[in-house]
Short mmCIF file of C-alpha atoms in Angstrom, two decimals:
data_model
loop_
_atom_site.label_atom_id
_atom_site.label_comp_id
_atom_site.label_asym_id
_atom_site.label_seq_id
_atom_site.Cartn_x
_atom_site.Cartn_y
_atom_site.Cartn_z
CA MET X 1 189.62 20.61 63.01
CA GLU X 2 187.17 18.76 60.64
CA LYS X 3 183.67 18.08 62.62
CA GLU X 4 183.23 14.61 64.52
CA SER X 5 186.84 13.15 63.63
CA LYS X 6 187.13 10.55 66.04
CA ALA X 7 190.56 8.92 66.76
CA PHE X 8 191.34 6.03 68.88
CA GLY X 9 194.85 6.89 71.28
CA ILE X 10 196.72 3.69 72.49
CA ILE X 11 200.03 3.51 74.61
CA THR X 12 201.70 0.24 74.13
CA ARG X 13 206.26 -0.80 74.35
CA ASN X 14 205.33 -2.93 71.46
CA LEU X 15 202.41 -3.82 68.96
CA PHE X 16 202.37 -7.85 68.64
CA ASP X 17 199.05 -8.84 69.68
CA LEU X 18 195.44 -7.86 67.79
CA GLU X 19 193.88 -7.07 71.12
CA PRO X 20 192.24 -5.14 72.22
CA TYR X 21 192.61 -2.47 69.60
CA ILE X 22 190.44 -4.44 66.95
CA THR X 23 187.59 -5.11 69.75
CA PHE X 24 187.33 -1.91 69.97
CA LEU X 25 187.08 -1.09 66.46
CA GLN X 26 184.64 -3.90 66.29
CA ASN X 27 182.48 -2.02 69.03
CA ALA X 28 182.74 1.05 67.57
CA LYS X 29 181.87 -0.45 64.08
CA GLU X 30 178.52 -2.52 65.36
CA ASN X 31 177.35 0.87 67.33
CA GLY X 32 177.70 2.64 63.72
CA HIS X 33 180.73 5.22 65.25
CA ILE X 34 183.53 5.38 62.09
CA VAL X 35 187.05 6.00 63.85
CA ASP X 36 189.22 7.62 61.71
CA HIS X 37 192.37 7.20 63.41
CA LEU X 38 193.86 4.81 65.41
CA ILE X 39 196.99 6.43 66.82
CA ILE X 40 199.31 4.09 68.55
CA ALA X 41 202.98 5.25 70.22
CA TYR X 42 205.17 2.24 71.02
CA GLU X 43 208.55 2.81 72.23
CA GLY X 44 209.99 -1.05 71.02
CA GLU X 45 208.71 -3.31 67.68
CA ILE X 46 205.91 -3.77 65.84
CA ASN X 47 204.80 -7.42 64.00
CA PRO X 48 203.54 -6.11 60.34
CA THR X 49 201.09 -8.73 60.21
CA ILE X 50 199.17 -7.57 63.13
CA LEU X 51 199.94 -3.64 61.81
CA THR X 52 198.59 -4.46 58.17
CA LYS X 53 195.19 -6.33 59.69
CA LEU X 54 194.40 -3.19 61.35
CA GLU X 55 195.23 -0.79 58.73
CA SER X 56 192.67 -2.71 56.83
CA ARG X 57 189.65 -1.46 59.92
CA CYS X 58 191.18 1.58 60.35
CA LYS X 59 194.14 4.38 59.25
CA VAL X 60 197.14 3.65 61.90
CA THR X 61 199.36 6.36 62.58
CA LEU X 62 202.47 4.90 64.79
CA ILE X 63 204.19 7.43 66.78
CA LYS X 64 207.69 6.06 68.04
CA ARG X 65 208.16 7.42 71.47
CA GLY X 66 211.58 8.96 71.80
CA ASP X 67 212.17 9.29 68.00
CA SER X 68 209.47 11.02 66.15
CA PRO X 69 210.64 13.57 63.65
CA ILE X 70 206.87 14.23 62.34
CA LEU X 71 205.98 15.39 65.62
CA ASN X 72 208.65 17.64 66.26
CA SER X 73 208.44 18.63 62.24
CA PHE X 74 204.67 19.70 63.37
CA LEU X 75 205.71 21.56 66.51
CA PHE X 76 208.79 23.40 64.81
CA ASP X 77 206.66 24.57 61.77
CA LEU X 78 204.06 25.48 64.30
CA GLY X 79 206.18 27.95 66.27
CA LEU X 80 207.79 25.79 68.97
CA ALA X 81 211.73 26.50 69.61
CA ASN X 82 213.44 23.44 69.96
CA GLU X 83 213.55 23.10 73.85
CA GLU X 84 210.03 23.62 73.93
CA ILE X 85 209.79 21.10 71.80
CA ASN X 86 211.89 19.33 74.37
CA SER X 87 209.98 20.09 77.48
CA ILE X 88 206.78 18.15 76.03
CA LEU X 89 208.41 15.40 73.73
CA GLY X 90 211.79 15.13 75.51
CA THR X 91 212.84 11.65 77.00
CA PRO X 92 215.52 12.16 78.89
CA TYR X 93 215.48 8.59 80.29
CA ASN X 94 215.09 6.38 77.15
CA ASP X 95 218.96 6.18 76.21
CA LYS X 96 220.29 5.29 79.74
CA TYR X 97 217.58 3.16 81.12
CA LYS X 98 214.73 2.61 78.51
CA MET X 99 212.13 4.45 80.38
CA ILE X 100 209.68 7.38 79.72
CA ALA X 101 207.66 9.41 81.88
CA TYR X 102 203.79 8.04 81.50
CA GLY X 103 202.95 11.84 80.77
CA THR X 104 205.33 12.16 77.95
CA SER X 105 203.98 9.57 76.28
CA ARG X 106 200.41 10.12 75.97
CA ASN X 107 201.30 13.72 74.98
CA TYR X 108 203.01 12.05 72.08
CA VAL X 109 198.84 10.72 71.24
CA LEU X 110 198.02 14.06 71.92
CA ILE X 111 200.24 15.75 69.66
CA ALA X 112 199.90 13.59 66.98
CA ALA X 113 195.72 13.92 67.68
CA LEU X 114 196.57 18.01 66.83
CA MET X 115 198.31 17.28 63.85
CA LEU X 116 196.07 14.81 62.46
CA GLY X 117 192.95 17.50 63.17
CA VAL X 118 191.21 14.92 65.68
CA ASN X 119 188.43 16.29 67.19
CA TYR X 120 187.62 13.59 70.30
CA LEU X 121 190.69 11.47 71.13
CA MET X 122 189.06 8.81 73.16
CA PHE X 123 192.21 6.91 75.27
CA PHE X 124 192.00 3.30 76.58
CA ASP X 125 194.52 1.03 77.74
CA THR X 126 195.85 -2.11 76.23
CA ASP X 127 194.43 -4.63 79.28
CA VAL X 128 190.87 -3.06 79.01
CA TYR X 129 187.53 -4.20 77.07
CA PRO X 130 184.68 -2.63 75.91
CA LYS X 131 182.38 -4.45 78.12
CA ILE X 132 181.40 -3.88 81.63
CA LEU X 133 181.56 -7.01 84.56
CA THR X 134 178.41 -6.80 85.74
CA GLN X 135 178.09 -9.53 88.20
CA THR X 136 179.62 -12.86 89.98
CA LYS X 137 178.79 -15.76 91.12
CA LYS X 138 180.91 -18.75 92.63
CA GLU X 139 183.32 -19.47 89.60
CA LYS X 140 180.78 -17.79 87.20
CA TYR X 141 180.89 -13.75 85.39
CA ASN X 142 178.82 -12.16 83.37
CA PHE X 143 179.73 -9.14 80.77
CA VAL X 144 177.12 -6.54 79.04
CA ASN X 145 178.80 -4.68 75.60
CA ILE X 146 178.86 -1.00 76.04
CA ASP X 147 178.58 1.24 73.05
CA PHE X 148 182.11 2.79 74.19
CA VAL X 149 182.88 5.34 72.09
CA GLY X 150 178.58 6.69 71.71
CA SER X 151 178.63 6.47 75.26
CA HIS X 152 181.67 9.50 75.79
CA LEU X 153 180.64 11.16 73.01
CA LYS X 154 177.07 11.28 74.43
CA PHE X 155 178.40 13.73 78.05
CA LEU X 156 181.52 15.08 75.57
CA LYS X 157 179.03 16.97 73.31
CA GLU X 158 176.94 18.45 76.50
CA LYS X 159 177.66 22.13 77.41
CA ASP X 160 181.26 22.83 78.57
CA VAL X 161 182.15 19.26 79.02
CA CYS X 162 185.75 18.88 77.55
CA LEU X 163 186.50 15.18 78.81
CA THR X 164 184.45 12.10 79.93
CA THR X 165 186.23 9.18 82.32
CA SER X 166 185.10 6.60 84.50
CA ASP X 167 186.72 3.76 86.72
CA TYR X 168 187.05 -0.17 86.12
CA THR X 169 185.83 -3.24 86.71
CA GLY X 170 187.39 -5.99 87.42
CA TYR X 171 189.90 -7.34 90.53
CA TYR X 172 192.25 -4.41 91.87
CA ILE X 173 195.33 -3.52 91.01
CA ILE X 174 196.56 -4.33 94.75
CA PRO X 175 196.01 -8.44 95.28
CA LYS X 176 194.78 -9.56 98.61
CA ILE X 177 197.20 -8.43 101.08
CA ASP X 178 196.95 -8.76 104.81
CA PHE X 179 200.44 -8.32 106.63
CA PRO X 180 200.87 -6.88 109.56
CA ASN X 181 201.83 -2.84 109.39
CA LEU X 182 199.89 -2.85 105.57
CA LYS X 183 197.75 -0.07 106.89
CA ASP X 184 200.50 2.32 107.60
CA LEU X 185 202.71 0.67 104.31
CA LEU X 186 199.41 2.54 102.53
CA TYR X 187 199.16 5.30 104.53
CA GLY X 188 202.44 6.23 103.57
CA VAL X 189 201.79 5.84 100.00
CA GLN X 190 198.52 7.83 100.53
CA LYS X 191 196.49 5.40 99.70
CA GLU X 192 194.99 4.23 102.94
CA GLY X 193 191.41 4.79 101.83
CA MET X 194 192.18 1.11 100.02
CA TYR X 195 192.76 -0.16 103.10
CA HIS X 196 189.45 -2.18 103.25
CA ASP X 197 189.43 -3.07 99.46
CA VAL X 198 192.71 -4.84 99.46
CA LEU X 199 192.12 -7.12 102.17
CA ARG X 200 188.97 -8.04 100.53
CA ASN X 201 190.75 -8.18 96.83
CA GLU X 202 188.94 -11.77 96.24
CA ILE X 203 186.16 -10.50 94.61
CA PRO X 204 186.58 -8.65 91.40
CA VAL X 205 184.40 -5.03 91.48
CA SER X 206 181.07 -5.50 89.60
CA THR X 207 178.29 -3.70 88.73
CA LYS X 208 174.46 -3.76 87.73
CA ASN X 209 173.73 -0.20 86.11
CA HIS X 210 176.20 1.89 84.20
CA SER X 211 175.90 5.10 82.73
CA LYS X 212 172.94 6.32 85.64
CA TYR X 213 175.36 8.24 88.40
CA ILE X 214 176.80 10.95 86.04
CA VAL X 215 178.48 14.40 88.18
CA GLU X 216 181.59 16.09 87.42
CA THR X 217 184.76 14.75 88.92
CA LEU X 218 188.42 16.31 89.21
CA LYS X 219 189.69 12.17 89.01
CA ALA X 220 190.75 11.67 85.68
CA LEU X 221 191.52 8.42 84.68
CA GLY X 222 193.77 8.07 81.33
CA GLY X 223 192.65 4.49 80.72
CA ASN X 224 189.30 5.46 80.23
CA MET X 225 189.04 8.76 78.86
CA ALA X 226 188.33 11.04 76.12
CA LEU X 227 188.87 14.50 75.41
CA ASP X 228 186.83 17.40 73.10
CA LEU X 229 190.06 18.68 71.32
CA SER X 230 187.88 21.70 70.03
CA ARG X 231 188.53 23.06 74.20
CA ILE X 232 192.16 22.68 73.34
CA ASP X 233 192.01 26.59 74.56
CA ILE X 234 191.26 24.72 78.13
CA LEU X 235 192.88 21.34 77.92
CA PRO X 236 195.52 21.08 79.55
CA PRO X 237 198.62 18.66 78.67
CA PHE X 238 199.87 15.13 80.34
CA PHE X 239 202.22 15.35 83.07
CA SER X 240 204.13 12.46 85.05
CA THR X 241 207.20 12.86 87.40
CA THR X 242 210.30 10.23 87.52
CA LEU X 243 213.11 9.08 89.63
CA VAL X 244 216.67 7.55 89.66
CA LEU X 245 217.68 6.23 92.66
CA GLU X 246 220.28 3.63 92.61
CA GLY X 247 220.35 3.28 89.15
CA GLU X 248 216.79 2.33 88.22
CA CYS X 249 214.69 4.73 86.83
CA PHE X 250 210.90 4.55 88.70
CA LEU X 251 207.95 6.31 86.93
CA GLY X 252 205.64 8.68 88.84
CA ARG X 253 201.97 7.59 88.72
CA GLY X 254 199.19 10.24 87.94
CA GLU X 255 200.13 11.32 84.56
CA ASP X 256 196.19 12.54 84.22
CA THR X 257 196.76 14.51 87.20
CA LEU X 258 196.51 18.16 85.64
CA PHE X 259 193.83 17.87 84.02
CA GLY X 260 190.58 18.29 86.95
CA PRO X 261 192.47 21.04 88.96
CA GLU X 262 193.74 22.81 85.15
CA VAL X 263 190.55 22.58 83.79
CA HIS X 264 188.26 22.65 87.05
CA GLY X 265 185.90 26.33 86.77
CA LEU X 266 186.87 26.97 82.66
CA GLY X 267 185.43 23.43 81.23
CA ARG X 268 184.31 20.67 82.72
CA CYS X 269 185.49 16.46 83.22
CA ILE X 270 182.44 14.38 83.68
CA ASP X 271 182.70 11.01 85.11
CA ILE X 272 180.32 8.86 82.73
CA ASP X 273 180.16 5.45 85.24
CA LEU X 274 181.48 3.64 82.37
CA PHE X 275 183.40 0.55 84.40
CA ILE X 276 184.69 -0.84 81.24
CA PHE X 277 186.52 -4.21 81.93
CA HIS X 278 190.12 -4.27 83.55
CA ASN X 279 191.80 -7.02 83.15
CA CYS X 280 194.72 -5.74 85.10
CA PHE X 281 196.60 -8.74 85.81
CA GLY X 282 196.02 -10.89 82.78
CA ASP X 283 194.19 -14.39 83.56
CA PHE X 284 190.68 -13.48 83.96
CA PRO X 285 188.83 -15.05 85.90
CA HIS X 286 191.91 -15.72 88.17
CA LYS X 287 191.71 -14.27 91.67
CA PRO X 288 195.03 -12.69 91.57
CA ASP X 289 197.92 -13.90 93.91
CA ILE X 290 200.37 -12.04 95.45
CA THR X 291 203.30 -14.62 95.87
CA VAL X 292 203.20 -14.76 92.24
CA GLN X 293 205.93 -12.86 91.29
CA LYS X 294 205.10 -10.39 88.21
CA ASN X 295 201.88 -9.59 90.71
CA LEU X 296 204.09 -8.62 93.33
CA ASP X 297 206.70 -6.84 90.90
CA ARG X 298 202.79 -4.93 90.44
CA PHE X 299 202.78 -3.73 94.11
CA PHE X 300 205.88 -2.44 94.12
CA TYR X 301 206.32 -0.26 91.79
CA ALA X 302 202.97 0.74 91.69
CA CYS X 303 203.76 1.81 95.08
CA MET X 304 206.63 3.08 94.03
CA GLY X 305 204.62 5.19 91.46
CA TRP X 306 202.86 6.64 94.11
CA VAL X 307 205.63 7.19 96.21
CA ILE X 308 206.52 9.39 93.67
CA ARG X 309 203.87 11.33 92.29
CA ASN X 310 202.64 12.81 95.66
CA PRO X 311 204.84 15.70 95.92
CA PHE X 312 204.09 16.97 92.60
CA LEU X 313 200.14 15.68 93.28
CA ASN X 314 199.78 17.48 97.02
CA TRP X 315 201.78 20.80 95.62
CA ILE X 316 199.10 20.79 92.24
CA ARG X 317 196.34 20.50 95.27
CA GLU X 318 197.57 23.14 97.05
CA LYS X 319 197.84 25.19 94.34
CA TYR X 320 193.63 24.89 93.10
CA SER X 321 192.97 24.35 96.48
CA ILE X 322 191.86 21.05 96.14
CA THR X 323 192.73 18.70 99.64
CA PHE X 324 191.45 15.30 99.51
CA GLU X 325 193.74 13.83 102.30
CA GLU X 326 195.41 15.09 105.28
CA ILE X 327 199.18 15.97 104.32
CA ASP X 328 201.54 15.00 107.38
CA ILE X 329 204.69 14.57 105.30
CA GLU X 330 206.42 13.00 108.49
CA LYS X 331 203.69 11.42 109.61
CA ARG X 332 203.30 9.59 106.74
CA LEU X 333 207.12 8.95 106.18
CA GLU X 334 206.90 7.62 109.72
CA ALA X 335 204.36 5.39 108.35
CA LEU X 336 206.08 4.13 105.54
CA VAL X 337 208.85 3.06 106.95
CA ILE X 338 207.54 1.10 109.84
CA GLY X 339 205.02 -0.67 106.39
CA SER X 340 207.95 -0.46 104.23
CA ARG X 341 209.99 -3.12 107.19
CA SER X 342 207.27 -5.11 107.19
CA ALA X 343 206.64 -5.68 103.91
CA THR X 344 210.16 -6.52 103.20
CA LYS X 345 210.36 -9.07 105.95
CA TYR X 346 206.08 -10.63 104.51
CA PHE X 347 207.35 -10.63 101.47
CA ASN X 348 211.22 -11.53 101.93
CA ASP X 349 211.88 -8.53 99.42
CA LYS X 350 214.43 -5.86 100.24
CA ARG X 351 213.03 -3.78 97.10
CA PHE X 352 210.40 -2.20 99.37
CA LEU X 353 213.48 -0.62 101.87
CA LYS X 354 213.92 1.80 99.01
CA LEU X 355 210.08 3.31 99.25
CA PRO X 356 211.11 5.65 102.51
CA ARG X 357 214.67 6.58 100.32
CA ALA X 358 212.49 7.31 97.18
CA PHE X 359 209.43 9.50 99.35
CA GLU X 360 212.62 12.09 100.67
CA PHE X 361 214.22 12.32 97.33
CA SER X 362 211.17 12.71 95.56
CA TYR X 363 210.25 15.80 98.34
CA LYS X 364 213.56 16.78 97.79
CA LYS X 365 213.88 17.02 93.67
CA LEU X 366 209.76 18.48 93.91
CA ASP X 367 211.66 21.95 93.15
CA ASP X 368 212.56 20.53 89.96
CA ASP X 369 209.48 18.75 88.75
CA ILE X 370 207.58 22.27 89.24
CA LYS X 371 210.02 23.71 87.80
CA LYS X 372 209.82 20.92 84.57
CA TYR X 373 205.84 21.60 84.77
CA LYS X 374 206.21 25.79 84.71
CA GLU X 375 208.46 24.90 81.36
CA LEU X 376 206.27 22.60 79.79
CA MET X 377 202.91 24.65 80.57
CA PHE X 378 204.51 27.38 79.03
CA ALA X 379 205.37 25.89 75.82
CA TRP X 380 201.84 24.05 75.70
CA ASN X 381 199.82 27.93 76.30
CA LYS X 382 202.04 28.66 73.39
CA ILE X 383 200.46 25.62 71.19
CA LYS X 384 197.19 26.72 72.41
CA GLN X 385 198.18 29.79 70.90
CA LEU X 386 199.09 29.01 67.99
CA LEU X 387 196.51 27.03 66.79
CA VAL X 388 193.13 28.59 68.75
#
């Protein structure tokens, strides 16, 4: 691999805007870093004017998810069989439902980076920015610019570190909510630890310091993450589950679930205490309002994503003897039934009644998800053997 070759990796549906790409590229330049590649994995349309402007700043590699002959050829020439390629890049729900699993989407970027000979791959999401919300006062918000690339590289180059990550400042992804049996709903989706945060989510997360509390972690966040691809021998791929329910395809969250458990004991995953700004509702500094339809949609799909994710998450944690929550499946299902009924009544939205059914079906299909995971890991281990 080319020494010090750096790339930004982004997942998007369409490329219609310069932000946040241009801001991250400018942030890197202002801090003395050359970003060699901007890898954009898209699935819809590209605005040629936007693309031209980005290409004037950095070499852009466009990868269309679900239709990337160049990645298929790279893996085939490397020595993978078609079924092995499909386990990494396959999009079985794209044609009918126009949905691609989060894990698969990130694997498109990861494979593209390997093909390009990238050494350091840095992911950010399309709703985050290289700055930190430092403190808040009444209707006044202060930001501090940071060195996004340099902050990740500083720790990524330490001994045995293969991944750096951190969380976000800004509003939490669930707006302020308080309705009867909210605690049951959150317990049912395995997010009971966020109960008090949800109750007071009128004030965004902020921090006065950054890059001070550096700790090893088992939790990687794909929207604020950097990988040292020279450690491909221990890095896993991304993986997430999906569920088709009542004619709709839902995506499970947690595509970065594998990184902590799979790397644990072989390399180090570091939380670098760099809480970049997450404009998750798209209209900061306005307080998020759960009664706004797009915000309610986000809450519902987040709950569904957690429900679909949890069976595999619990299985992988048990496999590696990593336990964070008490897992009582029957008790959680009972709570979810109660909580989803209350949510349906409170929001006048029958979609929440789908959550208990999704819970049950996700556990019923766990064996199939484990099989897909093992097929993915078999193909991935073959890639590692061929590249190392």
